[in-house]
Amino acid sequence: MRSVKGKEWYQADEVAQEYDSKRFSKGGRLIDRREKEAVLAALGPVEDKNVLEIACGTGRFTVMLAQEGANVVGLDISRAMMVQGREKARRAGVADRIEFLRGDAARLPFPDDHFDAVFAMRFFHLADTPAKFLAEMARVSKQQVFFDTFNDGSLRVAYNWLLPMGSRLYSEGDVRRLLGDAGLDLADAKHDFVIPFGFYRKVPNGVAQPFRSLDLAVGDSPVGDDLASVSYWNARVGRRAVPRGDSGERRRVRRSHGRI
């Protein structure tokens, strides 16, 4: 994947080995559970679907979807991360349903309409060229694109500068423009985590749970969406501009899709 912040940091062996334990132990278990719920709710029944995950990392979602019966390709820039993912798939008994592939998200090595669904979690906050990545995701998907973002009007701003890879924050307007440019129609958006992820990772699960209850109460209030630090965007493939020949002439094609 090109144009991603902190590539060297992300690809280090020691980062891959400690990635899950540092982020999804302690109160981070709440984050892991919520993110997996979001992916499953968006993609719906996945049995026998062909799914592509961009920036699959250690295979948290890749393995989960394979356990649900999906055929999954996990794409990532880091060999070290995929070593962890392959071992996780082996232990879960689903290695035959997953292909881990090192590749460039800006140039996906798949034909148009190749997957039933394409998704990316924990990726767009690192992307320097989000429009290019999203356009590629839309190109290779028949029906659906799903991804998350960190929001520019949230408490995420307060500690963003501390992160080793930096972080891109988005407004709703930013996301809607990206979707429109990629030929995607927004089907659904959900917003969560008024308290940023960094807090949950630092505290024991027993301490994190009461804060999560408070977080959910604020999130369900009229101001909850405005304060949320994370948004989940579920989009349908709609229109796409397609080049024709060397002349650069372009035509608009409406692509049929089922319900998500």
Short mmCIF file of C-alpha atoms in Angstrom, two decimals:
data_model
loop_
_atom_site.label_atom_id
_atom_site.label_comp_id
_atom_site.label_asym_id
_atom_site.label_seq_id
_atom_site.Cartn_x
_atom_site.Cartn_y
_atom_site.Cartn_z
CA MET A 1 0.00 0.00 0.00
CA ARG A 2 1.50 3.32 -0.99
CA SER A 3 0.86 6.69 0.58
CA VAL A 4 0.20 5.30 4.03
CA LYS A 5 1.64 7.04 7.08
CA GLY A 6 4.20 5.24 9.20
CA LYS A 7 4.79 2.32 6.81
CA GLU A 8 8.12 1.39 8.38
CA TRP A 9 6.66 1.42 11.89
CA TYR A 10 3.67 -0.66 10.83
CA GLN A 11 5.76 -3.32 9.11
CA ALA A 12 8.15 -3.94 12.00
CA ASP A 13 8.13 -7.49 13.39
CA GLU A 14 7.82 -6.34 17.00
CA VAL A 15 4.79 -4.18 16.18
CA ALA A 16 3.02 -7.12 14.54
CA GLN A 17 3.82 -9.46 17.43
CA GLU A 18 2.38 -7.08 20.01
CA TYR A 19 -0.39 -5.50 17.95
CA ASP A 20 -3.37 -7.44 19.30
CA SER A 21 -2.14 -7.64 22.89
CA LYS A 22 -1.50 -3.88 23.12
CA ARG A 23 -4.73 -2.78 21.49
CA PHE A 24 -7.30 -5.43 22.29
CA SER A 25 -6.51 -6.58 25.79
CA LYS A 26 -7.70 -4.77 28.94
CA GLY A 27 -10.44 -2.30 28.00
CA GLY A 28 -9.49 -2.73 24.37
CA ARG A 29 -11.60 -5.88 24.38
CA LEU A 30 -14.63 -3.61 24.24
CA ILE A 31 -13.26 -2.01 21.09
CA ASP A 32 -12.57 -5.37 19.48
CA ARG A 33 -16.07 -6.62 20.25
CA ARG A 34 -17.77 -3.46 18.96
CA GLU A 35 -15.77 -3.38 15.74
CA LYS A 36 -16.52 -7.03 14.99
CA GLU A 37 -20.22 -6.39 15.64
CA ALA A 38 -20.09 -3.45 13.22
CA VAL A 39 -18.50 -5.51 10.45
CA LEU A 40 -20.91 -8.42 10.85
CA ALA A 41 -23.95 -6.14 11.02
CA ALA A 42 -22.91 -4.29 7.86
CA LEU A 43 -21.91 -7.26 5.73
CA GLY A 44 -24.88 -9.35 6.81
CA PRO A 45 -24.91 -13.13 6.26
CA VAL A 46 -21.58 -13.86 4.60
CA GLU A 47 -21.72 -17.60 4.00
CA ASP A 48 -20.18 -18.37 0.58
CA LYS A 49 -19.66 -14.66 -0.16
CA ASN A 50 -16.36 -13.53 -1.63
CA VAL A 51 -15.01 -10.73 0.55
CA LEU A 52 -11.90 -8.56 0.34
CA GLU A 53 -10.44 -6.93 3.44
CA ILE A 54 -8.08 -4.03 2.87
CA ALA A 55 -5.36 -3.64 5.54
CA CYS A 56 -6.24 -6.97 7.15
CA GLY A 57 -3.38 -6.73 9.65
CA THR A 58 -3.31 -9.69 12.03
CA GLY A 59 -6.55 -11.08 10.63
CA ARG A 60 -9.03 -10.14 13.36
CA PHE A 61 -11.87 -9.65 10.90
CA THR A 62 -10.55 -11.94 8.17
CA VAL A 63 -10.64 -14.97 10.46
CA MET A 64 -13.99 -13.99 11.95
CA LEU A 65 -15.62 -13.80 8.50
CA ALA A 66 -14.08 -17.10 7.44
CA GLN A 67 -15.56 -18.68 10.55
CA GLU A 68 -18.92 -17.35 9.37
CA GLY A 69 -18.49 -19.15 6.05
CA ALA A 70 -17.08 -16.40 3.81
CA ASN A 71 -14.24 -16.83 1.33
CA VAL A 72 -11.88 -14.01 2.23
CA VAL A 73 -8.84 -12.32 0.73
CA GLY A 74 -6.88 -10.28 3.23
CA LEU A 75 -4.60 -7.63 1.71
CA ASP A 76 -1.91 -5.88 3.70
CA ILE A 77 1.44 -4.16 3.26
CA SER A 78 3.08 -5.92 6.20
CA ARG A 79 4.43 -9.44 5.89
CA ALA A 80 4.89 -9.54 9.64
CA MET A 81 1.22 -8.75 10.25
CA MET A 82 0.15 -11.46 7.82
CA VAL A 83 2.37 -14.01 9.56
CA GLN A 84 0.25 -13.38 12.65
CA GLY A 85 -2.91 -13.62 10.57
CA ARG A 86 -1.97 -16.93 8.98
CA GLU A 87 -1.21 -18.43 12.38
CA LYS A 88 -4.53 -17.15 13.72
CA ALA A 89 -6.36 -18.70 10.75
CA ARG A 90 -4.54 -22.00 11.24
CA ARG A 91 -5.46 -22.14 14.91
CA ALA A 92 -9.09 -21.35 14.07
CA GLY A 93 -9.22 -24.07 11.40
CA VAL A 94 -10.19 -21.70 8.56
CA ALA A 95 -6.92 -21.33 6.66
CA ASP A 96 -8.52 -22.96 3.61
CA ARG A 97 -11.03 -20.10 3.37
CA ILE A 98 -8.49 -17.26 3.52
CA GLU A 99 -5.83 -15.99 1.14
CA PHE A 100 -3.42 -13.47 2.63
CA LEU A 101 -1.89 -11.25 -0.03
CA ARG A 102 0.75 -8.54 0.24
CA GLY A 103 -0.28 -5.72 -2.04
CA ASP A 104 -0.98 -2.10 -2.85
CA ALA A 105 -4.47 -0.84 -1.96
CA ALA A 106 -4.10 1.90 -4.57
CA ARG A 107 -3.68 -0.74 -7.30
CA LEU A 108 -5.72 -3.76 -6.36
CA PRO A 109 -4.68 -6.83 -8.40
CA PHE A 110 -8.26 -7.89 -9.14
CA PRO A 111 -10.68 -7.32 -12.03
CA ASP A 112 -13.78 -5.13 -11.76
CA ASP A 113 -16.71 -6.52 -9.77
CA HIS A 114 -14.59 -9.35 -8.37
CA PHE A 115 -15.91 -9.41 -4.78
CA ASP A 116 -19.36 -9.35 -3.24
CA ALA A 117 -18.13 -6.92 -0.59
CA VAL A 118 -14.96 -4.98 0.18
CA PHE A 119 -14.19 -3.45 3.54
CA ALA A 120 -11.42 -1.75 5.51
CA MET A 121 -11.15 -1.16 9.24
CA ARG A 122 -8.51 0.99 10.89
CA PHE A 123 -7.20 2.10 7.52
CA PHE A 124 -8.55 5.44 6.35
CA HIS A 125 -7.06 7.37 9.26
CA LEU A 126 -3.64 6.37 7.87
CA ALA A 127 -4.31 7.01 4.17
CA ASP A 128 -2.70 10.04 2.52
CA THR A 129 -4.69 9.41 -0.68
CA PRO A 130 -8.11 8.20 0.55
CA ALA A 131 -9.87 8.99 -2.73
CA LYS A 132 -7.58 6.65 -4.65
CA PHE A 133 -8.02 3.83 -2.16
CA LEU A 134 -11.80 4.18 -2.00
CA ALA A 135 -12.10 4.28 -5.79
CA GLU A 136 -10.19 1.00 -6.02
CA MET A 137 -12.37 -0.60 -3.36
CA ALA A 138 -15.47 0.45 -5.31
CA ARG A 139 -14.03 -0.81 -8.58
CA VAL A 140 -13.50 -4.39 -7.42
CA SER A 141 -16.79 -4.68 -5.48
CA LYS A 142 -20.07 -5.84 -7.00
CA GLN A 143 -22.33 -4.53 -4.27
CA GLN A 144 -20.88 -3.10 -1.09
CA VAL A 145 -18.05 -1.10 0.44
CA PHE A 146 -17.74 -0.68 4.20
CA PHE A 147 -15.14 1.28 6.20
CA ASP A 148 -14.60 3.34 9.33
CA THR A 149 -13.15 6.78 9.97
CA PHE A 150 -12.02 8.84 12.94
CA ASN A 151 -13.91 12.12 13.23
CA ASP A 152 -12.54 15.65 13.24
CA GLY A 153 -15.09 17.03 15.72
CA SER A 154 -14.35 14.53 18.47
CA LEU A 155 -12.02 14.09 21.44
CA ARG A 156 -9.79 12.16 19.06
CA VAL A 157 -8.22 15.51 18.23
CA ALA A 158 -6.88 15.86 21.78
CA TYR A 159 -4.38 13.00 21.57
CA ASN A 160 -4.02 12.61 17.82
CA TRP A 161 -0.56 14.18 17.82
CA LEU A 162 0.74 11.48 20.20
CA LEU A 163 0.17 8.63 17.75
CA PRO A 164 3.35 7.21 16.15
CA MET A 165 1.77 7.10 12.66
CA GLY A 166 -0.25 10.29 12.82
CA SER A 167 -3.93 10.19 12.00
CA ARG A 168 -6.25 11.66 9.39
CA LEU A 169 -9.57 12.87 10.76
CA TYR A 170 -12.74 13.28 8.67
CA SER A 171 -15.94 15.26 8.75
CA GLU A 172 -19.19 13.82 7.42
CA GLY A 173 -18.87 16.16 4.46
CA ASP A 174 -15.41 14.77 3.70
CA VAL A 175 -16.75 11.23 3.64
CA ARG A 176 -19.78 12.08 1.51
CA ARG A 177 -17.53 13.74 -1.07
CA LEU A 178 -15.24 10.71 -1.15
CA LEU A 179 -18.20 8.39 -1.60
CA GLY A 180 -19.64 10.47 -4.41
CA ASP A 181 -16.33 10.66 -6.25
CA ALA A 182 -15.94 6.87 -5.97
CA GLY A 183 -19.44 6.21 -7.35
CA LEU A 184 -20.76 4.95 -4.03
CA ASP A 185 -24.16 5.62 -2.46
CA LEU A 186 -24.30 5.85 1.33
CA ALA A 187 -26.71 3.24 2.66
CA ASP A 188 -26.13 3.63 6.38
CA ALA A 189 -23.84 5.36 8.87
CA LYS A 190 -23.36 4.64 12.55
CA HIS A 191 -21.34 6.66 15.05
CA ASP A 192 -19.80 5.50 18.33
CA PHE A 193 -17.17 5.97 21.03
CA VAL A 194 -17.44 9.43 22.53
CA ILE A 195 -14.47 8.40 24.70
CA PRO A 196 -11.55 7.77 22.33
CA PHE A 197 -9.97 4.35 21.89
CA GLY A 198 -6.75 5.38 23.63
CA PHE A 199 -8.49 5.60 27.00
CA TYR A 200 -9.96 2.10 26.83
CA ARG A 201 -6.61 0.56 25.94
CA LYS A 202 -4.98 1.92 29.07
CA VAL A 203 -7.41 0.74 31.72
CA PRO A 204 -8.45 -2.73 32.98
CA ASN A 205 -11.61 -4.21 31.52
CA GLY A 206 -13.44 -3.87 34.83
CA VAL A 207 -12.72 -0.14 34.89
CA ALA A 208 -13.46 0.31 31.20
CA GLN A 209 -16.94 -1.23 31.37
CA PRO A 210 -18.58 1.53 33.50
CA PHE A 211 -17.05 4.17 31.23
CA ARG A 212 -18.39 2.31 28.22
CA SER A 213 -21.88 2.37 29.76
CA LEU A 214 -21.54 6.14 30.17
CA ASP A 215 -20.18 6.41 26.65
CA LEU A 216 -23.22 4.58 25.26
CA ALA A 217 -25.61 6.75 27.27
CA VAL A 218 -24.06 9.91 25.83
CA GLY A 219 -23.97 8.30 22.39
CA ASP A 220 -27.71 7.68 22.55
CA SER A 221 -28.41 11.30 23.40
CA PRO A 222 -29.22 14.00 20.79
CA VAL A 223 -25.57 15.12 20.73
CA GLY A 224 -24.13 11.61 20.55
CA ASP A 225 -23.45 11.51 16.83
CA ASP A 226 -21.76 14.90 16.89
CA LEU A 227 -19.38 13.84 19.68
CA ALA A 228 -18.58 10.35 18.40
CA SER A 229 -14.94 9.70 17.62
CA VAL A 230 -15.61 6.80 15.21
CA SER A 231 -18.02 6.40 12.29
CA TYR A 232 -18.90 3.27 10.33
CA TRP A 233 -19.89 3.92 6.70
CA ASN A 234 -21.86 1.33 4.74
CA ALA A 235 -22.13 2.11 1.02
CA ARG A 236 -23.61 0.54 -2.10
CA VAL A 237 -21.89 0.47 -5.46
CA GLY A 238 -23.74 2.86 -7.74
CA ARG A 239 -22.31 4.76 -10.69
CA ARG A 240 -18.76 4.62 -11.94
CA ALA A 241 -16.89 6.47 -14.65
CA VAL A 242 -15.19 4.05 -17.04
CA PRO A 243 -12.40 4.98 -19.50
CA ARG A 244 -12.80 3.82 -23.10
CA GLY A 245 -9.76 3.18 -25.26
CA ASP A 246 -6.78 5.49 -25.65
CA SER A 247 -8.95 8.50 -26.42
CA GLY A 248 -9.81 8.99 -22.78
CA GLU A 249 -13.50 9.13 -23.62
CA ARG A 250 -15.58 8.23 -20.59
CA ARG A 251 -19.08 6.93 -20.17
CA ARG A 252 -21.34 6.54 -17.17
CA VAL A 253 -22.44 3.03 -16.30
CA ARG A 254 -25.10 2.13 -13.80
CA ARG A 255 -24.21 -1.12 -12.12
CA SER A 256 -26.99 -3.28 -10.75
CA HIS A 257 -26.83 -4.36 -7.15
CA GLY A 258 -28.91 -6.24 -4.66
CA ARG A 259 -29.92 -5.14 -1.19
CA ILE A 260 -27.19 -4.95 1.41
#
